[in-house]
mmCIF file with all atom_site columns, C-alpha atoms in Angstrom:
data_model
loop_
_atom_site.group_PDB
_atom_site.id
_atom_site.type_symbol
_atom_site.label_atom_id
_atom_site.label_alt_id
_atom_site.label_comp_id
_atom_site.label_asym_id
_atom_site.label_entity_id
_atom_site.label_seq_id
_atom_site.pdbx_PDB_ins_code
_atom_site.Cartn_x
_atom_site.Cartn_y
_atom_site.Cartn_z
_atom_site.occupancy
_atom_site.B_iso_or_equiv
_atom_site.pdbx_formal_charge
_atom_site.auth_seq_id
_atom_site.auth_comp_id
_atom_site.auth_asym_id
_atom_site.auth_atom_id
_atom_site.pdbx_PDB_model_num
ATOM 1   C CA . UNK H 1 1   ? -17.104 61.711 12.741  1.00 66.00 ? 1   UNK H CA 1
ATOM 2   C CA . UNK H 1 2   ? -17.218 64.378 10.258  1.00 81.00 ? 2   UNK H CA 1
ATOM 3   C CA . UNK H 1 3   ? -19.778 63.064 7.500   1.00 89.00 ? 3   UNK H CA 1
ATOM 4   C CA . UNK H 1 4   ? -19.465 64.525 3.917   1.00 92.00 ? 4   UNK H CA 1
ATOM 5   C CA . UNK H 1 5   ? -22.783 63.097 2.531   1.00 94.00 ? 5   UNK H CA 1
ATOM 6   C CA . UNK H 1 6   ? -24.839 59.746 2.255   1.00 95.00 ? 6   UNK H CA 1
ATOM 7   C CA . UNK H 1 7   ? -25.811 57.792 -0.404  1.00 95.00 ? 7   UNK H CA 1
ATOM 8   C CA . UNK H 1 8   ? -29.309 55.085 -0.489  1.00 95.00 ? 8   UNK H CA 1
ATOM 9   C CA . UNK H 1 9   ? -28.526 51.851 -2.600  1.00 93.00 ? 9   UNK H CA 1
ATOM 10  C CA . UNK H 1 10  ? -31.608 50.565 -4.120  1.00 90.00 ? 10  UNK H CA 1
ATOM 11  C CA . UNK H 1 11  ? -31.962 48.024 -1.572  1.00 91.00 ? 11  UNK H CA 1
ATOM 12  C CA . UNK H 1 12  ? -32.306 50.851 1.201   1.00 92.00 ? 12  UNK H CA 1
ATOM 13  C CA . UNK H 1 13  ? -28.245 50.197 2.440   1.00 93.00 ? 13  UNK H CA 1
ATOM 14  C CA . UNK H 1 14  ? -27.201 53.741 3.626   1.00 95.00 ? 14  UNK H CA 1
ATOM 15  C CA . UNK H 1 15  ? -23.360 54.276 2.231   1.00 96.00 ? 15  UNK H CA 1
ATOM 16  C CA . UNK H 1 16  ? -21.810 56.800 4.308   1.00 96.00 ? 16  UNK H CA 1
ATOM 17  C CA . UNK H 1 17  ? -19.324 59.155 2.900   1.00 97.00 ? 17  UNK H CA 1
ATOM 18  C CA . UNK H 1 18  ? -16.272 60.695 5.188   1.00 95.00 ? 18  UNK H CA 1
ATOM 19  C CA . UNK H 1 19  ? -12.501 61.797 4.317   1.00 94.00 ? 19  UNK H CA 1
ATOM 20  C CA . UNK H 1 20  ? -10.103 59.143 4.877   1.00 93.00 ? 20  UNK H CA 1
ATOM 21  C CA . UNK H 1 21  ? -7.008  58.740 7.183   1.00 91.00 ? 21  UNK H CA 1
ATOM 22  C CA . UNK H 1 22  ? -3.956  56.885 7.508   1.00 90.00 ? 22  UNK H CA 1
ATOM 23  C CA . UNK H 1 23  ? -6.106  54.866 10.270  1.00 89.00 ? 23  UNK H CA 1
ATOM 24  C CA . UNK H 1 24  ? -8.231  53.714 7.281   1.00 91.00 ? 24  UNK H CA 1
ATOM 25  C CA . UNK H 1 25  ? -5.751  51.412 5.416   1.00 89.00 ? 25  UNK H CA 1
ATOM 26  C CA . UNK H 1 26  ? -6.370  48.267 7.389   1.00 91.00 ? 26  UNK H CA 1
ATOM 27  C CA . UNK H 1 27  ? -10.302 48.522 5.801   1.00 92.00 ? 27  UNK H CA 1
ATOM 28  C CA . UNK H 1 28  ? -8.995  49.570 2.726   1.00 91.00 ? 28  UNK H CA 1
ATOM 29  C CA . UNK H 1 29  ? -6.424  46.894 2.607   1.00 89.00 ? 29  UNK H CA 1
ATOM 30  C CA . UNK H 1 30  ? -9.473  44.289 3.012   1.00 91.00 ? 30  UNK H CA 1
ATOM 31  C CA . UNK H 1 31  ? -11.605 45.896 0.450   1.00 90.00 ? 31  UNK H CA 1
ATOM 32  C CA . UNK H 1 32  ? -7.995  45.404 -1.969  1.00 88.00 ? 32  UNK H CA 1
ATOM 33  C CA . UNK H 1 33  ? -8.118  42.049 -1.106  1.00 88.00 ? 33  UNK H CA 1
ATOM 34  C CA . UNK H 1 34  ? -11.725 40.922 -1.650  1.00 89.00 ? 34  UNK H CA 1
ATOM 35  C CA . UNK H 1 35  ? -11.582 43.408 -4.969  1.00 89.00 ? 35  UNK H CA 1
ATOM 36  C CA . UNK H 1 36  ? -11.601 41.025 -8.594  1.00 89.00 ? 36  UNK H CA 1
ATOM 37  C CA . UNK H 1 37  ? -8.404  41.096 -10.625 1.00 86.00 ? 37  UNK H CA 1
ATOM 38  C CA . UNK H 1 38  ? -10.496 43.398 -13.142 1.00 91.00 ? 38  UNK H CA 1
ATOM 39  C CA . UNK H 1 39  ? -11.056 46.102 -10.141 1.00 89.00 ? 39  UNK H CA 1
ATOM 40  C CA . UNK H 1 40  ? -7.783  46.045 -8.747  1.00 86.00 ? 40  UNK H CA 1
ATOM 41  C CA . UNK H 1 41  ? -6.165  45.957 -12.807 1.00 87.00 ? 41  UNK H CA 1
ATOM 42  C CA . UNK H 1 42  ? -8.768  48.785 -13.834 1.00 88.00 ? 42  UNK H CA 1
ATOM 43  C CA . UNK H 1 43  ? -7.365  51.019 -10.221 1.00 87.00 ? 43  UNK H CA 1
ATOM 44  C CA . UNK H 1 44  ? -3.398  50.538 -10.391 1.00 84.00 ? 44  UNK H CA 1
ATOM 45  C CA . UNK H 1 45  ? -3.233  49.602 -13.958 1.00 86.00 ? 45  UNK H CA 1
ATOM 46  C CA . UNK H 1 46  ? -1.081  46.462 -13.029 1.00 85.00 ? 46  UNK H CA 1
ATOM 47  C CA . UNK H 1 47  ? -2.202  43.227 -11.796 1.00 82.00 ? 47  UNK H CA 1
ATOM 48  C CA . UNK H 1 48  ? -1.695  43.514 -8.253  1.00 83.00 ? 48  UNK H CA 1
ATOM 49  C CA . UNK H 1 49  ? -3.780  41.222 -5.459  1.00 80.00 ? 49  UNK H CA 1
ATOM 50  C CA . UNK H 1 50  ? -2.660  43.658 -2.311  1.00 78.00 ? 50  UNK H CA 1
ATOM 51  C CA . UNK H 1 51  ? -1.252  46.650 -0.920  1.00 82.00 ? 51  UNK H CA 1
ATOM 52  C CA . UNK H 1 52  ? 1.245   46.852 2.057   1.00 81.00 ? 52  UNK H CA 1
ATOM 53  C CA . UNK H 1 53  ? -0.200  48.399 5.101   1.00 85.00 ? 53  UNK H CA 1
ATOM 54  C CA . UNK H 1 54  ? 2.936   51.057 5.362   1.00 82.00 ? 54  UNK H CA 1
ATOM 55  C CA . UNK H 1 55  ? 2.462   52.288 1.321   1.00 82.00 ? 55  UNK H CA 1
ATOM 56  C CA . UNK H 1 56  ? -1.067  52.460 2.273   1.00 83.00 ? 56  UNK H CA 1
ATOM 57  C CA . UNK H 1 57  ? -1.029  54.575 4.824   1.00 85.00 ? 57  UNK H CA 1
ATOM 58  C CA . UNK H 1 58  ? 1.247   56.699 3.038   1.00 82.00 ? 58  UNK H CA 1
ATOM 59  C CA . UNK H 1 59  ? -1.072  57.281 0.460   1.00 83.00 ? 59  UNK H CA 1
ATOM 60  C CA . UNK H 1 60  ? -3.674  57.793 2.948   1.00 87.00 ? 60  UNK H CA 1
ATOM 61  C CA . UNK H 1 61  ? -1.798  61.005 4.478   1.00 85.00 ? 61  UNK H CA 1
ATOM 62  C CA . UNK H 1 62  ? -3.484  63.173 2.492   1.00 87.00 ? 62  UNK H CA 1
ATOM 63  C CA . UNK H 1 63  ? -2.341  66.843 1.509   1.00 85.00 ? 63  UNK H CA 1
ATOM 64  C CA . UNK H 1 64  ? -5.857  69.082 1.821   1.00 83.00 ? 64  UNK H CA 1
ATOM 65  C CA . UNK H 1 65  ? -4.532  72.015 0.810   1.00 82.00 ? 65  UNK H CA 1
ATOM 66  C CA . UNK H 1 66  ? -3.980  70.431 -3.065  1.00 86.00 ? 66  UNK H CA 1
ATOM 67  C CA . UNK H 1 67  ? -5.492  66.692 -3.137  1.00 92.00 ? 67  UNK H CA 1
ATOM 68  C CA . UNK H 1 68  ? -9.026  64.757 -1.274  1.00 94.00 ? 68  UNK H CA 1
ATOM 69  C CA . UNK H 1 69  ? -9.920  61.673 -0.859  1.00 94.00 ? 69  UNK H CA 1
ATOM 70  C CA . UNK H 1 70  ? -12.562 60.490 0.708   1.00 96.00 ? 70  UNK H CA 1
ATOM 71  C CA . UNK H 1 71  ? -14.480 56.780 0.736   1.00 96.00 ? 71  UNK H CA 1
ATOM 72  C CA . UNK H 1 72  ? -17.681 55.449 1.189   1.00 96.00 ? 72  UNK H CA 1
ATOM 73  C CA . UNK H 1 73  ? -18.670 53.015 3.972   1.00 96.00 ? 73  UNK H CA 1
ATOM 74  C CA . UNK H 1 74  ? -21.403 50.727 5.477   1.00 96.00 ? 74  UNK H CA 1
ATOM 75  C CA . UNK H 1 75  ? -22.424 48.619 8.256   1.00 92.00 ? 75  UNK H CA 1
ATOM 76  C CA . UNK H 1 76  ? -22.504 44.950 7.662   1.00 87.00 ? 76  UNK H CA 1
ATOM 77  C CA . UNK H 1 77  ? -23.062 42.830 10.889  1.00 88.00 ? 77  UNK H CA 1
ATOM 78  C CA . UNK H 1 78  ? -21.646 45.362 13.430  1.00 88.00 ? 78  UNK H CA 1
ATOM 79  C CA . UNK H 1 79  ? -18.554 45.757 11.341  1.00 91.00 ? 79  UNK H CA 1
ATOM 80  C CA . UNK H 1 80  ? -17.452 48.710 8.502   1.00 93.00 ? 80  UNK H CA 1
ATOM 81  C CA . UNK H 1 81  ? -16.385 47.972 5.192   1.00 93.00 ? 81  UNK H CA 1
ATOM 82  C CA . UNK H 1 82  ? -15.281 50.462 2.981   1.00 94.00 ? 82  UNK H CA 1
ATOM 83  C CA . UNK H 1 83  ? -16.748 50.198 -0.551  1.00 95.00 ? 83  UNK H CA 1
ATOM 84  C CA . UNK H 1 84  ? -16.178 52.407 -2.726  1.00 96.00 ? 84  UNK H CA 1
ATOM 85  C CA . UNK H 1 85  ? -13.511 55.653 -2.852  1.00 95.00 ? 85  UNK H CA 1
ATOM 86  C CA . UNK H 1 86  ? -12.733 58.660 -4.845  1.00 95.00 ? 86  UNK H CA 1
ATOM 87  C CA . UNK H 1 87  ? -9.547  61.079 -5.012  1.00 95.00 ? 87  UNK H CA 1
ATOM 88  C CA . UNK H 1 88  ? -8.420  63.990 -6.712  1.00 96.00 ? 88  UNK H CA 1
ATOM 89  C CA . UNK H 1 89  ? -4.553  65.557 -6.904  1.00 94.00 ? 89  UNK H CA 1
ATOM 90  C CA . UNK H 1 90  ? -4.288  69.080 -8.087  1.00 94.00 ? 90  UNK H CA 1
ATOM 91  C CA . UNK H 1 91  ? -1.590  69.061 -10.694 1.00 88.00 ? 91  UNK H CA 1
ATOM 92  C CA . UNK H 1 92  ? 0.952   71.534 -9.870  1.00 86.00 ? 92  UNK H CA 1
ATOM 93  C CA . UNK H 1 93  ? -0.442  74.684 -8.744  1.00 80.00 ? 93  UNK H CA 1
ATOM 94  C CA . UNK H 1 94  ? -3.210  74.575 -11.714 1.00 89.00 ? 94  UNK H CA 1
ATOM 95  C CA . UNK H 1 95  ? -6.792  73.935 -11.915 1.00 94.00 ? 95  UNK H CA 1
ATOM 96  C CA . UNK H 1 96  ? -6.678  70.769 -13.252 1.00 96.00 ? 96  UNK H CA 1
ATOM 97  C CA . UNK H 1 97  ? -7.028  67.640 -10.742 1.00 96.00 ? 97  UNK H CA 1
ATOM 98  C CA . UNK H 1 98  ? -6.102  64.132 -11.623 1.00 95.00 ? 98  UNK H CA 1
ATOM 99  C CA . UNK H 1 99  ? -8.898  61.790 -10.323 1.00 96.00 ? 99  UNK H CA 1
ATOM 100 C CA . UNK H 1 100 ? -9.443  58.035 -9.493  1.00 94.00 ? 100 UNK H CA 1
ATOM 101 C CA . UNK H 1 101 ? -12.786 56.945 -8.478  1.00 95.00 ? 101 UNK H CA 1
ATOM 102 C CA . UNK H 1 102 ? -13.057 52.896 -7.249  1.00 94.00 ? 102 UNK H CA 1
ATOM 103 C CA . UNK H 1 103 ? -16.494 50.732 -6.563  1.00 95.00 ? 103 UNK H CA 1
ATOM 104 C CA . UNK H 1 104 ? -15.917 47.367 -5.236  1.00 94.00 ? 104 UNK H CA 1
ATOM 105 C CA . UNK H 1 105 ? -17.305 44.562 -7.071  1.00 92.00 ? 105 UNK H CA 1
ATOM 106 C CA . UNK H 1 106 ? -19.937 43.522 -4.969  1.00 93.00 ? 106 UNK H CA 1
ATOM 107 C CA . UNK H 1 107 ? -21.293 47.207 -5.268  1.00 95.00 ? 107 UNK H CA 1
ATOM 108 C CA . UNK H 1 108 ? -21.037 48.202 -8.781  1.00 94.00 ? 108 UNK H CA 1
ATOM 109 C CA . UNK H 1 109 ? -23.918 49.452 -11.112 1.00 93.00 ? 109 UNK H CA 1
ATOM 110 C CA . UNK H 1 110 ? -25.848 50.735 -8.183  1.00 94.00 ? 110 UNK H CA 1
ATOM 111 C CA . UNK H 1 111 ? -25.064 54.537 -9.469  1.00 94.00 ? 111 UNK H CA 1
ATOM 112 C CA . UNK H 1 112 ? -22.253 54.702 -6.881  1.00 96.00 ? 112 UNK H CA 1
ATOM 113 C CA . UNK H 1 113 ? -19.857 55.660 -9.594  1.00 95.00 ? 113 UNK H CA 1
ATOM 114 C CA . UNK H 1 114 ? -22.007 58.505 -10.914 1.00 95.00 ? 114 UNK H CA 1
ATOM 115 C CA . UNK H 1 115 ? -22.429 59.530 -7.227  1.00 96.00 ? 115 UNK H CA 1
ATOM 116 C CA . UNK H 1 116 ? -18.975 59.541 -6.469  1.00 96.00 ? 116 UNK H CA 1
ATOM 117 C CA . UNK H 1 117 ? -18.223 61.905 -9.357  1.00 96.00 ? 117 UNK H CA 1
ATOM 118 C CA . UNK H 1 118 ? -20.269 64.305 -9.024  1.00 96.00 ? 118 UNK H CA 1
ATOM 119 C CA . UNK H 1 119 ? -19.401 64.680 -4.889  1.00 95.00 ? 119 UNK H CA 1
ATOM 120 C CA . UNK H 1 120 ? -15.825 64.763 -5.891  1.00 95.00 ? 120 UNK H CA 1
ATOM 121 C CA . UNK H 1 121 ? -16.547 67.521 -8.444  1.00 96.00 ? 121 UNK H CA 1
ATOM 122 C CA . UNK H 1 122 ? -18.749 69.323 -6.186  1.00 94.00 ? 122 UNK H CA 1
ATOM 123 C CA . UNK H 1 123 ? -16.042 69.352 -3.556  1.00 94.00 ? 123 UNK H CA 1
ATOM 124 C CA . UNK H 1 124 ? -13.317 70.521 -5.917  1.00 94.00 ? 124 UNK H CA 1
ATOM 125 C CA . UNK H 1 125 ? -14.888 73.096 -7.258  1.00 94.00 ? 125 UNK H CA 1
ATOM 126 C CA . UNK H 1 126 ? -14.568 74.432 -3.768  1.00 91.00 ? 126 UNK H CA 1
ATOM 127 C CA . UNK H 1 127 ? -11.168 74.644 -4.180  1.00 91.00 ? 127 UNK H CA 1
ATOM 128 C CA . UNK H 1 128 ? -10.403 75.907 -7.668  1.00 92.00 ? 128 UNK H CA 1
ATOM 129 C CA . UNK H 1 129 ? -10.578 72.898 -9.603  1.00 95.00 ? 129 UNK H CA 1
ATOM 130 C CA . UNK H 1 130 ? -12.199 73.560 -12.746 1.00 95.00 ? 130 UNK H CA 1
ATOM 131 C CA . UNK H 1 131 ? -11.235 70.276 -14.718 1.00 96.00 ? 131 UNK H CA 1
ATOM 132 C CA . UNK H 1 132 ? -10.300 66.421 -13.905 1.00 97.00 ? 132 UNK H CA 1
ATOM 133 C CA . UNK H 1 133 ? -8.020  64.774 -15.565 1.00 96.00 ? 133 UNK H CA 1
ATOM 134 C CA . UNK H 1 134 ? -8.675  61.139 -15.660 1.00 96.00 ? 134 UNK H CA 1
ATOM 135 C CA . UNK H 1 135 ? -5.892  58.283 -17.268 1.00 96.00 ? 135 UNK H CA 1
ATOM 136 C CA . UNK H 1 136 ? -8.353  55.204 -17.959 1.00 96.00 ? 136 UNK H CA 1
ATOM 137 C CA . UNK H 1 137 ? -7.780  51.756 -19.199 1.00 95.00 ? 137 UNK H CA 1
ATOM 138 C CA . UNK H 1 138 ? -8.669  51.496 -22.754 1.00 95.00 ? 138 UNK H CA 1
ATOM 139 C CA . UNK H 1 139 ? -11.075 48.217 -21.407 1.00 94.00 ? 139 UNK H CA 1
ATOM 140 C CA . UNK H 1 140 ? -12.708 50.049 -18.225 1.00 95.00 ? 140 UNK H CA 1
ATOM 141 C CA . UNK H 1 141 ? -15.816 50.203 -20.337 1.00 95.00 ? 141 UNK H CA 1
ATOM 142 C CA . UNK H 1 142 ? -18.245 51.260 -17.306 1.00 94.00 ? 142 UNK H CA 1
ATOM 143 C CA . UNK H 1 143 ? -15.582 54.278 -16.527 1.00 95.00 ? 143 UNK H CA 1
ATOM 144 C CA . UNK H 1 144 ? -15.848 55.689 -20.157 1.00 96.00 ? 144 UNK H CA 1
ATOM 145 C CA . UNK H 1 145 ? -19.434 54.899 -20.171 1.00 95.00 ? 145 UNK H CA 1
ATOM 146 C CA . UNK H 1 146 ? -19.894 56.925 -16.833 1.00 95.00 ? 146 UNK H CA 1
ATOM 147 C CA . UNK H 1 147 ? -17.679 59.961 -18.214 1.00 96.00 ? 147 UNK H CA 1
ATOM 148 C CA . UNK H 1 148 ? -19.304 59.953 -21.454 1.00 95.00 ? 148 UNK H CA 1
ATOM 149 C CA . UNK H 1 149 ? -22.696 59.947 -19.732 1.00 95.00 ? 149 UNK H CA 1
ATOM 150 C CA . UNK H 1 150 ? -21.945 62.672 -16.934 1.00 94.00 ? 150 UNK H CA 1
ATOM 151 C CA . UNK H 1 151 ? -19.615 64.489 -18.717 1.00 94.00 ? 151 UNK H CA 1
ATOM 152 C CA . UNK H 1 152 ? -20.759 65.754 -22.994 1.00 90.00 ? 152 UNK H CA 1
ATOM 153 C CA . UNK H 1 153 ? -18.117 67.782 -22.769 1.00 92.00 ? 153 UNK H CA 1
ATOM 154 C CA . UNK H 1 154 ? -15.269 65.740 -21.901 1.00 96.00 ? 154 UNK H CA 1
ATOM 155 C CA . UNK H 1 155 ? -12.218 65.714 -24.361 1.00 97.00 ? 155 UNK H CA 1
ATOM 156 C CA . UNK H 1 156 ? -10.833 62.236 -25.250 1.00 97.00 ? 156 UNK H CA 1
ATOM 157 C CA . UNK H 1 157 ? -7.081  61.073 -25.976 1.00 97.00 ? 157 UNK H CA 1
ATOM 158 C CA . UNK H 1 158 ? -6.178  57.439 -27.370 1.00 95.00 ? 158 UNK H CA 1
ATOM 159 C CA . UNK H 1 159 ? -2.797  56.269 -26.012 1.00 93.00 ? 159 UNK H CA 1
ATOM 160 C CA . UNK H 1 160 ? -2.088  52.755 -26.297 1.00 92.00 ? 160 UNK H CA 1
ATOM 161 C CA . UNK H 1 161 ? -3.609  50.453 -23.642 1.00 94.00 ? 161 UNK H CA 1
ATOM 162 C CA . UNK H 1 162 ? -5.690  54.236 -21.765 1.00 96.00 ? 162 UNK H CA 1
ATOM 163 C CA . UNK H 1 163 ? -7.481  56.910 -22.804 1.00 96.00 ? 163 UNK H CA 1
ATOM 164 C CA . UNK H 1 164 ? -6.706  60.916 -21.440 1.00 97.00 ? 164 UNK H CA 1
ATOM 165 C CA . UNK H 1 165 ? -9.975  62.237 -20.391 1.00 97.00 ? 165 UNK H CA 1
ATOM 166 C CA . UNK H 1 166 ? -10.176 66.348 -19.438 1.00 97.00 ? 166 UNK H CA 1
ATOM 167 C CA . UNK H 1 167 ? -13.621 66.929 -17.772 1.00 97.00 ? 167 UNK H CA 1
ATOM 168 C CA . UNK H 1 168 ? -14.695 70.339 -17.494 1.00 96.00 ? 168 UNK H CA 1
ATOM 169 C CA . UNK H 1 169 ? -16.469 70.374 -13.859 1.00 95.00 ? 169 UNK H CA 1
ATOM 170 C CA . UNK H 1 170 ? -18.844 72.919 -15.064 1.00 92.00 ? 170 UNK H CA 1
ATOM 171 C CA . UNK H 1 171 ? -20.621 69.981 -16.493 1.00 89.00 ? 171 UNK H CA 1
ATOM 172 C CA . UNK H 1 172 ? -20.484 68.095 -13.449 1.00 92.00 ? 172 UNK H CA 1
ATOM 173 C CA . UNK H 1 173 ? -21.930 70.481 -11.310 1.00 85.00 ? 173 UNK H CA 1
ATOM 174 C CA . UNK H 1 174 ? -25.258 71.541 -12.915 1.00 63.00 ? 174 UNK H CA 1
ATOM 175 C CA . UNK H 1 175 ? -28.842 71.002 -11.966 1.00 53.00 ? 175 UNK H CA 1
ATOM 176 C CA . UNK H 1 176 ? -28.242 67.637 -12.956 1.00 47.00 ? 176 UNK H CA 1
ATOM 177 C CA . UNK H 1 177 ? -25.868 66.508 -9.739  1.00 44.00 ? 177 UNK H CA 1
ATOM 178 C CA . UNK H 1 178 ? -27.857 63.789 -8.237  1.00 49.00 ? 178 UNK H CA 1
ATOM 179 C CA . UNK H 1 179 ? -29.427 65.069 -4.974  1.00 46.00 ? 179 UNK H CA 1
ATOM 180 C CA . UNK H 1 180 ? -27.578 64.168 -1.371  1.00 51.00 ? 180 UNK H CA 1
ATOM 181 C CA . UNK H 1 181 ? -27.904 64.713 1.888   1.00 50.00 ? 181 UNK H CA 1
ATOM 182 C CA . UNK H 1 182 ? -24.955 66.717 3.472   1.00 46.00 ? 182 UNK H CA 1
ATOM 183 C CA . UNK H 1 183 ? -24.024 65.822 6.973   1.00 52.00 ? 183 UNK H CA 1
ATOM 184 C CA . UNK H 1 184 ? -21.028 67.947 7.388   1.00 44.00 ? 184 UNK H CA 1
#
């Protein structure tokens, strides 16, 4: 397995941290399913309780030479579970990326948020990216928390029911990025 990093929750669970695949969507389907409505409404913006295998794995099939995804996983009782997930997609052939970042319920507000922005800025930067573009519900109040406390530069837009947020990177990849471990 090709590792990109891992991550130590506070109560010592390593979260391992790999690219997805199209082989992935059966885990990811399960973490859709055991997700709260507020996850899953906060992710696709609708109120949706699943995701069919086939669409799945079409989003899965990932383009590397514009977009990344990766997701983080553990171990529980011999068995992997994916828990939390972050994507980019390179708008047209600029340097701005559109991003998603997802932490299941039962792992929120252990920093895995912060830690999956950072990665996924540290990784795009890489390839060119020098902002994110983020479309956030207007009530995600930990996602605009987390952007307003790793990003001071960030640019805000009000429209309706979500907010436009334009991260520079360059604040997202400073002395500040939260150490890791790289595996790869």
């Amino acid at each position: 397995m090709n590792w990109i990093s891992d991550y130590k929750l506070e109560d010592g669970t390593l979260v391992r941290f790999r690219h997805v695949t199209p082989a992935d969507a059966e885990m990811i389907a399960d973490s859709i399913r055991t997700a709260s409505p507020e996850t899953l409404l906060h992710r696709f913006f609708s109120p949706v309780t699943s995701v069919p295998i086939p669409v799945l794995k079409q989003l899965l099939d990932i383009n590397s030479e514009s977009d990344l995804c990766f997701l983080g996983q553990i171990e529980v009782n011999a068995e992997t579970r994916a828990i939390c997930g972050a994507r980019y997609v390179r708008k047209n052939d600029t340097t701005i990326a559109e991003i998603a970042i997802t932490v299941h319920d039962d792992f929120q507000h252990q920093g895995l948020g912060n830690y999956l922005i950072h990665k996924l800025a540290e990784l795009a930067i890489r390839q060119g990216i020098e902002q994110f573009e983020a479309i956030v519900m207007s009530t995600n109040f930990d996602m605009l928390r987390l952007i307003q406390s790793a990003s001071p530069h960030h640019k805000r837009f009000y429209l309706g029911d979500t907010v436009r947020l334009l991260i520079p990177l360059k604040d997202l990849v400073t002395p500040q990025t939260p150490p890791q471990q790289n595996l790869s």
